[in-house]
Amino acid sequence: MNETKPGIAVVADFDDTLSTSNIAHMLLRRFAPEALQLYSGEYRSGQITFREYQERCFDAVEVSLDEMGEAAAESTVLRDG
């Protein structure tokens, strides 16, 4: 018999329909708060695009993807349905 190993599921929730909060924002508040404050202001004032805002903020994160994944899994609440 060929056993199937559990896999990894990746879910992208770009418009907050799956979760009750914005996961990216939560991760940035936790792991790159200074960058979030700086670049969100630049984004809101039109100095940078949303893509630049996201890239710059996440470039400032100094923890591993595993640590971010664990933080997201621990604090994310999924919507019913």
Short mmCIF file of C-alpha atoms in Angstrom, two decimals:
data_model
loop_
_atom_site.label_atom_id
_atom_site.label_comp_id
_atom_site.label_asym_id
_atom_site.label_seq_id
_atom_site.Cartn_x
_atom_site.Cartn_y
_atom_site.Cartn_z
CA MET A 1 0.00 0.00 0.00
CA ASN A 2 1.26 3.49 -0.87
CA GLU A 3 0.89 5.79 2.14
CA THR A 4 0.05 9.39 1.48
CA LYS A 5 1.92 11.87 3.63
CA PRO A 6 0.15 14.98 4.86
CA GLY A 7 0.94 17.92 2.63
CA ILE A 8 1.08 21.61 3.07
CA ALA A 9 -1.88 23.73 2.09
CA VAL A 10 -1.28 27.34 1.13
CA VAL A 11 -4.28 29.64 1.15
CA ALA A 12 -4.04 33.18 -0.17
CA ASP A 13 -6.59 35.53 1.34
CA PHE A 14 -5.97 38.80 -0.43
CA ASP A 15 -9.26 40.45 0.47
CA ASP A 16 -9.84 39.17 4.03
CA THR A 17 -12.79 36.96 3.08
CA LEU A 18 -11.31 33.81 4.63
CA SER A 19 -9.98 35.23 7.88
CA THR A 20 -11.47 37.65 10.36
CA SER A 21 -8.39 39.87 10.24
CA ASN A 22 -5.70 40.91 7.77
CA ILE A 23 -2.94 38.34 8.22
CA ALA A 24 -0.27 40.33 6.36
CA HIS A 25 -0.93 43.37 8.52
CA MET A 26 -0.76 41.24 11.68
CA LEU A 27 2.59 39.77 10.61
CA LEU A 28 4.01 43.19 9.80
CA ARG A 29 2.80 44.67 13.11
CA ARG A 30 4.56 41.81 14.90
CA PHE A 31 7.76 41.42 12.89
CA ALA A 32 8.38 44.78 11.17
CA PRO A 33 6.47 47.51 13.00
CA GLU A 34 8.87 50.32 12.08
CA ALA A 35 8.74 49.47 8.38
CA LEU A 36 4.95 49.18 8.54
CA GLN A 37 4.65 52.65 10.01
CA LEU A 38 7.10 54.21 7.57
CA TYR A 39 5.88 52.59 4.37
CA SER A 40 2.16 52.69 5.15
CA GLY A 41 2.48 56.46 5.43
CA GLU A 42 4.30 56.63 2.10
CA TYR A 43 1.65 54.41 0.50
CA ARG A 44 -1.27 56.43 1.88
CA SER A 45 0.29 59.68 0.65
CA GLY A 46 0.76 58.23 -2.86
CA GLN A 47 4.56 58.23 -2.78
CA ILE A 48 4.78 54.47 -3.40
CA THR A 49 2.51 51.84 -4.92
CA PHE A 50 0.79 49.09 -2.95
CA ARG A 51 3.26 46.59 -4.39
CA GLU A 52 6.22 48.71 -3.24
CA TYR A 53 4.62 49.08 0.18
CA GLN A 54 4.20 45.32 0.57
CA GLU A 55 7.66 44.48 -0.78
CA ARG A 56 9.45 47.03 1.38
CA CYS A 57 7.60 46.01 4.52
CA PHE A 58 8.17 42.30 4.06
CA ASP A 59 11.82 42.88 3.10
CA ALA A 60 12.23 44.35 6.59
CA VAL A 61 11.05 41.15 8.29
CA GLU A 62 14.00 39.36 9.88
CA VAL A 63 12.39 36.08 10.89
CA SER A 64 12.04 32.89 8.86
CA LEU A 65 9.03 31.94 6.79
CA ASP A 66 8.46 29.12 9.28
CA GLU A 67 8.24 31.62 12.15
CA MET A 68 5.82 33.80 10.20
CA GLY A 69 3.75 30.74 9.31
CA GLU A 70 3.57 29.67 12.94
CA ALA A 71 2.54 33.16 14.03
CA ALA A 72 -0.16 33.28 11.37
CA ALA A 73 -1.47 29.83 12.27
CA GLU A 74 -1.57 30.69 15.98
CA SER A 75 -3.43 33.98 15.64
CA THR A 76 -5.64 33.58 12.57
CA VAL A 77 -9.34 33.02 13.03
CA LEU A 78 -11.16 31.68 9.98
CA ARG A 79 -14.65 32.79 9.14
CA ASP A 80 -17.48 30.27 9.32
CA GLY A 81 -18.43 28.63 6.05
#
